[in-house]
PDB file of C-alpha atoms and ligand atoms in Angstrom:
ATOM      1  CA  UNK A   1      -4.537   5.128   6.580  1.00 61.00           C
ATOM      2  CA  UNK A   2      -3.559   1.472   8.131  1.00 69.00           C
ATOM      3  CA  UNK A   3      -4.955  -0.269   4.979  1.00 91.00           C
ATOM      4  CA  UNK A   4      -3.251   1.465   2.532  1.00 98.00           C
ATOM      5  CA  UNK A   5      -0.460  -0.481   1.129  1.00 98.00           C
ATOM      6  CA  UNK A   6       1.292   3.010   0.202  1.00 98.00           C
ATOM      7  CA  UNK A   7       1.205   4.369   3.200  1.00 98.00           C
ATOM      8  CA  UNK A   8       2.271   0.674   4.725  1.00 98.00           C
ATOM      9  CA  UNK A   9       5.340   1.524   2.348  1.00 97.00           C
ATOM     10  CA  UNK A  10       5.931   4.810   3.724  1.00 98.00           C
ATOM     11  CA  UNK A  11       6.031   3.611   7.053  1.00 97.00           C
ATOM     12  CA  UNK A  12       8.440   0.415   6.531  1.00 96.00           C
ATOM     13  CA  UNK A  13       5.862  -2.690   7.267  1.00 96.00           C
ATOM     14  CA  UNK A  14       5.934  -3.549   3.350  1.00 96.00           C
ATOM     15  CA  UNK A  15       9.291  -3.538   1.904  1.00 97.00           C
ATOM     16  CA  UNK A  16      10.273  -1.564  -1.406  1.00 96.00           C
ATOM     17  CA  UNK A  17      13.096  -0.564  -3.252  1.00 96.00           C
ATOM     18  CA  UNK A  18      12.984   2.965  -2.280  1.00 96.00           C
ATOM     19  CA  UNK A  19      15.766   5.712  -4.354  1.00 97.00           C
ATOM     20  CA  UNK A  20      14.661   8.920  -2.683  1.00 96.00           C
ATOM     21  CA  UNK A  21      12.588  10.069   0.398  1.00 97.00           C
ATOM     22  CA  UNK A  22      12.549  13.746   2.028  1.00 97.00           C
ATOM     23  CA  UNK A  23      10.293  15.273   4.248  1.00 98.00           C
ATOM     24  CA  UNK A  24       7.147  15.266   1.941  1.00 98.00           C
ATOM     25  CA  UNK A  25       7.469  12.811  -0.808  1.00 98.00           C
ATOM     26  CA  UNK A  26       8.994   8.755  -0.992  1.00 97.00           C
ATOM     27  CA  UNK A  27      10.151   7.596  -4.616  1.00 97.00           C
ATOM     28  CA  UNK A  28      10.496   3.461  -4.796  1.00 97.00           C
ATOM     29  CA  UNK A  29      10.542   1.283  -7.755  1.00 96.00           C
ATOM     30  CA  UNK A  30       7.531  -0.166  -9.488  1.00 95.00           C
ATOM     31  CA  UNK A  31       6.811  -3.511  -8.328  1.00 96.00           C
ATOM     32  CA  UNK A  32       5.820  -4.452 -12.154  1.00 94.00           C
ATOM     33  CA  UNK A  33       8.028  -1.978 -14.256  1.00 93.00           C
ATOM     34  CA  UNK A  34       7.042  -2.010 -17.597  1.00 92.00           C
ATOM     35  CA  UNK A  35      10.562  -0.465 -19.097  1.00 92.00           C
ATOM     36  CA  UNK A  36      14.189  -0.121 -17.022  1.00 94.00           C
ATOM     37  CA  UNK A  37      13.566   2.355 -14.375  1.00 95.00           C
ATOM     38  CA  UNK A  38      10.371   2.409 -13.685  1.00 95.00           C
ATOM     39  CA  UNK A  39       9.422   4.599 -10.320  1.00 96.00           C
ATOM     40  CA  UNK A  40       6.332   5.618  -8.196  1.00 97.00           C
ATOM     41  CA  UNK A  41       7.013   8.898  -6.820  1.00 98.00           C
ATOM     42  CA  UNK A  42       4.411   9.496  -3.607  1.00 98.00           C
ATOM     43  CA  UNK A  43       2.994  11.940  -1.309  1.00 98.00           C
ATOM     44  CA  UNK A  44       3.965  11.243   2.453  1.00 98.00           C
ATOM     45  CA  UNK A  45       0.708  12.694   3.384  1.00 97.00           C
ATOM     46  CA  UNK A  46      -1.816   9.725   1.874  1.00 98.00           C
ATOM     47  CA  UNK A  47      -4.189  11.770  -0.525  1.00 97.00           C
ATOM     48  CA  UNK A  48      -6.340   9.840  -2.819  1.00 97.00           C
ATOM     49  CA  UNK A  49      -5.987  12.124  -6.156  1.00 97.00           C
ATOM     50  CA  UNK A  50      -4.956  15.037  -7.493  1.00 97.00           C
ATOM     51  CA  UNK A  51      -8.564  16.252  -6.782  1.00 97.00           C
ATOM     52  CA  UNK A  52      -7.384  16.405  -3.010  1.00 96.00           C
ATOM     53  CA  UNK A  53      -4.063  17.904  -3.156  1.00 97.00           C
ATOM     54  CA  UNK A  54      -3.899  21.580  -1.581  1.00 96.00           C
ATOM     55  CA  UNK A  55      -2.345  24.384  -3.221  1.00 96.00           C
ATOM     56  CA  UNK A  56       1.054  23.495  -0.519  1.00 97.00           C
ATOM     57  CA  UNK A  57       0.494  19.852  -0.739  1.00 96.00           C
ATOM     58  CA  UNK A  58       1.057  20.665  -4.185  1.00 97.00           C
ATOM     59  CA  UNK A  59       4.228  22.316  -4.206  1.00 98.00           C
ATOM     60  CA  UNK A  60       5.914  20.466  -1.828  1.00 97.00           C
ATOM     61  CA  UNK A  61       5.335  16.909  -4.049  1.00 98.00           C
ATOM     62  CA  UNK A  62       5.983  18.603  -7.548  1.00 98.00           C
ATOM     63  CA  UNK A  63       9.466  19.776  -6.252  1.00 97.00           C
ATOM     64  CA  UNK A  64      10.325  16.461  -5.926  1.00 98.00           C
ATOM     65  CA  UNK A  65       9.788  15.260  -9.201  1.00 98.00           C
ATOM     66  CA  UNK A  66      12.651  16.834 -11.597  1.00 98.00           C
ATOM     67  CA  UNK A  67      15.102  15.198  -8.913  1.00 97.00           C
ATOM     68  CA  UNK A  68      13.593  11.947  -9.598  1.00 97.00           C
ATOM     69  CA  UNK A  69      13.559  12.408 -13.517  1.00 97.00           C
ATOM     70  CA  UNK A  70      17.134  13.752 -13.660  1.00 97.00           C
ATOM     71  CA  UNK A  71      18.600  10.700 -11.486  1.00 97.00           C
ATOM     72  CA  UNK A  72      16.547   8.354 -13.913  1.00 96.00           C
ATOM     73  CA  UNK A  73      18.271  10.056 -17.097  1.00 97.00           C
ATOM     74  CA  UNK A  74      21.734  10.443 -15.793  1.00 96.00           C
ATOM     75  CA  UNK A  75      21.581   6.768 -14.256  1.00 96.00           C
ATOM     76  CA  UNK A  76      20.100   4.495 -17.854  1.00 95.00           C
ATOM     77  CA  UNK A  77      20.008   7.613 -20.672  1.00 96.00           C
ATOM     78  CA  UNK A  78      16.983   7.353 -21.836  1.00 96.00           C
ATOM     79  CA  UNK A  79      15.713   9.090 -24.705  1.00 95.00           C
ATOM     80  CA  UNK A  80      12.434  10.147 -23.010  1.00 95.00           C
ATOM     81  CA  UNK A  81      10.784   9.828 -20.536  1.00 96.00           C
ATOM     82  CA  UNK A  82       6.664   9.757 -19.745  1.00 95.00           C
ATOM     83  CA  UNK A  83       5.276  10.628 -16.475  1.00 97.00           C
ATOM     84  CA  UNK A  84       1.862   9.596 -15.814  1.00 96.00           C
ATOM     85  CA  UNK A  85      -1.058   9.002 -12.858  1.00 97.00           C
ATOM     86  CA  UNK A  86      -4.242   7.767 -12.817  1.00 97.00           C
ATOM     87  CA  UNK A  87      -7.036   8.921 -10.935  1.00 98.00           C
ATOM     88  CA  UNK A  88     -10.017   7.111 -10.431  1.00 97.00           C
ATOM     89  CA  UNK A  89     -10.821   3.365 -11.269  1.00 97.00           C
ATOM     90  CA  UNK A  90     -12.080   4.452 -14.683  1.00 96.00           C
ATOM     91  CA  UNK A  91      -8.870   5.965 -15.906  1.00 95.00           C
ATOM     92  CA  UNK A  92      -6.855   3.090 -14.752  1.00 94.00           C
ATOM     93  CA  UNK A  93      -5.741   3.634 -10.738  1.00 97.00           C
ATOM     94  CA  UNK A  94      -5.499   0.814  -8.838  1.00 97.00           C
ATOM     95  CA  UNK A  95      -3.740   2.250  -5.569  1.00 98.00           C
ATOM     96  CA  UNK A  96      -5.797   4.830  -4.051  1.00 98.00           C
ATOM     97  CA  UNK A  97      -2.801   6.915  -2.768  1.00 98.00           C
ATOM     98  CA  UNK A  98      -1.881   9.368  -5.377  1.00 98.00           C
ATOM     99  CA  UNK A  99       1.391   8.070  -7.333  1.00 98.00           C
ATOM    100  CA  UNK A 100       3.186   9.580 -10.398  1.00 98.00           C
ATOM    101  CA  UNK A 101       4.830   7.018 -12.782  1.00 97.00           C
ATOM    102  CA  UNK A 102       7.997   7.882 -14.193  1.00 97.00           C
ATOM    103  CA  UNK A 103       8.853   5.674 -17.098  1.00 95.00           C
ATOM    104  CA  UNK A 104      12.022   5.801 -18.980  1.00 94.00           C
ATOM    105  CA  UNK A 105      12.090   5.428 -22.594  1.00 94.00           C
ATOM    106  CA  UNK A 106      14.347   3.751 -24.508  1.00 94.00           C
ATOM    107  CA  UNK A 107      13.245   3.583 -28.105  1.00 88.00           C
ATOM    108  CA  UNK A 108       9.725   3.003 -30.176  1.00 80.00           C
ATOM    109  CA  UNK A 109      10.337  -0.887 -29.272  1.00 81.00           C
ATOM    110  CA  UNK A 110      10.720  -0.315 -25.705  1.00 85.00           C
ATOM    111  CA  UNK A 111       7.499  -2.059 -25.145  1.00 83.00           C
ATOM    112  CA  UNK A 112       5.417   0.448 -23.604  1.00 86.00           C
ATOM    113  CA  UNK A 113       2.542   1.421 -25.684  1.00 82.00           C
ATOM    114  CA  UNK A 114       1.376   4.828 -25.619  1.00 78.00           C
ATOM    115  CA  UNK A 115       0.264   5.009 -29.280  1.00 67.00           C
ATOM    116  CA  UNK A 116      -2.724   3.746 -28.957  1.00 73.00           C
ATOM    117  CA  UNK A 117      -4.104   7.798 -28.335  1.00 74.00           C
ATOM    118  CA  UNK A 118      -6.656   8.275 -30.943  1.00 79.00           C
ATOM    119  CA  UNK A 119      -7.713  12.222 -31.676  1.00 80.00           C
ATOM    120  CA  UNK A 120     -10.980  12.429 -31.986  1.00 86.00           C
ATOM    121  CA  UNK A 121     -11.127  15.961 -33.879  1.00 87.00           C
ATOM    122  CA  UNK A 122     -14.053  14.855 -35.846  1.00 88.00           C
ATOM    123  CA  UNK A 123     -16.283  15.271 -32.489  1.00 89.00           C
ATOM    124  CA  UNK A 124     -13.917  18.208 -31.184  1.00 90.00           C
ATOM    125  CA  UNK A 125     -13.495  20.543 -34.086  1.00 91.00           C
ATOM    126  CA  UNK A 126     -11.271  23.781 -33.546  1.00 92.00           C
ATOM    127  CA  UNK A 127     -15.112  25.733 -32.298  1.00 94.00           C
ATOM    128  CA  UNK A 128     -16.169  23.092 -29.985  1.00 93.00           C
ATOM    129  CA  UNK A 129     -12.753  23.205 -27.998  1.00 90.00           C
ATOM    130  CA  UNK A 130     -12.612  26.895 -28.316  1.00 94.00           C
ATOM    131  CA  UNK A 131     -16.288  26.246 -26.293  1.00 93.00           C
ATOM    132  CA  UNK A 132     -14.810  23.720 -24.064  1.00 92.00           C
ATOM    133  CA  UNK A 133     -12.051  26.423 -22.838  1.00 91.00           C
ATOM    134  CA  UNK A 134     -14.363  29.168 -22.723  1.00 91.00           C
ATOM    135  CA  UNK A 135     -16.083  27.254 -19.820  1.00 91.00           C
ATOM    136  CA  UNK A 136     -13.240  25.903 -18.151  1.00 90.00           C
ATOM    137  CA  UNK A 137     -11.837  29.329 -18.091  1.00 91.00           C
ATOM    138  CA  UNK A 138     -14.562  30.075 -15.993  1.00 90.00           C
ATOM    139  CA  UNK A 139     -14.297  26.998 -13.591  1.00 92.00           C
ATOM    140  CA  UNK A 140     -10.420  27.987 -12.577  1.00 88.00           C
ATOM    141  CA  UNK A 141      -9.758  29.823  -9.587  1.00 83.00           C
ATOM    142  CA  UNK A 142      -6.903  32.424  -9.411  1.00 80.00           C
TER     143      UNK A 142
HETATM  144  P1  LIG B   1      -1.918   2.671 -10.968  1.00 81.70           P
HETATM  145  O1  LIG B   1      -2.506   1.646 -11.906  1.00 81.70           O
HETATM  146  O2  LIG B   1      -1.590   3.975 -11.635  1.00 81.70           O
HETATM  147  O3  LIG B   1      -2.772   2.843  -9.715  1.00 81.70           O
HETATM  148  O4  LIG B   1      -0.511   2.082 -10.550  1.00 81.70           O
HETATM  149  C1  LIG B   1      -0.259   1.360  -9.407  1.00 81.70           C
HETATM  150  C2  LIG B   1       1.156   0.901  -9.519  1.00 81.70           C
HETATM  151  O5  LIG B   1       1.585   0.482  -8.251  1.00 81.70           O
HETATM  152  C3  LIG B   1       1.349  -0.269 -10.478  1.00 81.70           C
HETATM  153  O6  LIG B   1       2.265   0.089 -11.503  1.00 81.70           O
HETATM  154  C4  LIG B   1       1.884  -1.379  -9.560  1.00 81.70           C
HETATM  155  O7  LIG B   1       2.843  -2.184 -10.185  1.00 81.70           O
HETATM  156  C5  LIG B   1       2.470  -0.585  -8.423  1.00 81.70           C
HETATM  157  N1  LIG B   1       2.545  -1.298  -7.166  1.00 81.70           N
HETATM  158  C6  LIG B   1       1.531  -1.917  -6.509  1.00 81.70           C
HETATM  159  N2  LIG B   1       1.978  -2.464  -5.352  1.00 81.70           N
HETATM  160  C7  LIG B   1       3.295  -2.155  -5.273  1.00 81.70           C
HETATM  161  C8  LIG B   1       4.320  -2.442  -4.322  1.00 81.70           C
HETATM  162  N3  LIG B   1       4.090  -3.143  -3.212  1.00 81.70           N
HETATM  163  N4  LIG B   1       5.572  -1.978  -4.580  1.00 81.70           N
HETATM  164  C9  LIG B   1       5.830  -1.274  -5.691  1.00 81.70           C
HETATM  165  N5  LIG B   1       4.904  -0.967  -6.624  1.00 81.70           N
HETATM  166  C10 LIG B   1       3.661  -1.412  -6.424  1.00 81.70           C
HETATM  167 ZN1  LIG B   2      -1.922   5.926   1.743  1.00 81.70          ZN
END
């Protein structure tokens, strides 16, 4: 994928900060961290979402990731630590080569917002998500 600036960063012709790369995966710091330690952790293989990972492609990018998060806590102690990815323009991706954001967390005035979650249970009583499952069971291969 010669356009893609992720796969550019893979291949060395855009620079990074990169901590970590193995046969399958690259980890680099965020270019715009929004707390101490922030790091995009990336498939080798360019995939768009999680919609197009395989089964293998899978495994091989989610071993990865508690090497990343452990190096992160040891390194800056955190007291948590969100992992998050975006897929599609809607829910907020702007590269279209599957990332996961690890983001250290310091304390409730660490800046990053996540509170902003409202539940809507009004709309999605304890039934309605019991319906919800019930067809999602359905749609989930073995
Ligand atoms: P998302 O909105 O989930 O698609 O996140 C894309 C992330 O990629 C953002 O947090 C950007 O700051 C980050 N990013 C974009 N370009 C670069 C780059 N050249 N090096 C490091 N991070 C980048
Ligand atoms: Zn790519």
């Amino acid at each position: 994928m010669g356009s893609c600036i992720f796969c550019q960063i893979i291949e060395g012709s855009i620079p990074s900060a990169k901590i970590y790369e193995d046969e399958h995966v690259y980890a680099f710091m965020d270019i715009m961290p929004v707390t101490k330690g922030h790091v995009l952790l990336i498939p080798k293989k360019h995939v768009e979402n999680i919609y197009d990972f395989t089964e293998e492609d899978a495994a091989n990018f989610f071993a990865a990731a508690p090497k990343i998060a452990n190096a992160l806590k040891d390194e800056f102690i955190p007291v948590g630590m969100n992992l998050l990815q975006n897929n599609g323009a809607a829910a907020g991706q702007t590269v279209f080569h599957y990332h996961l954001h690890f983001i250290p967390r310091y304390d409730e005035t660490d800046g990053f917002d996540l509170a902003k979650w409202e539940s809507k249970q009004d709309e999605f009583t304890p039934e309605k998500v019991q319906e919800l499952a019930a067809t999602l069971r359905g749609k989930i291969s073995q």
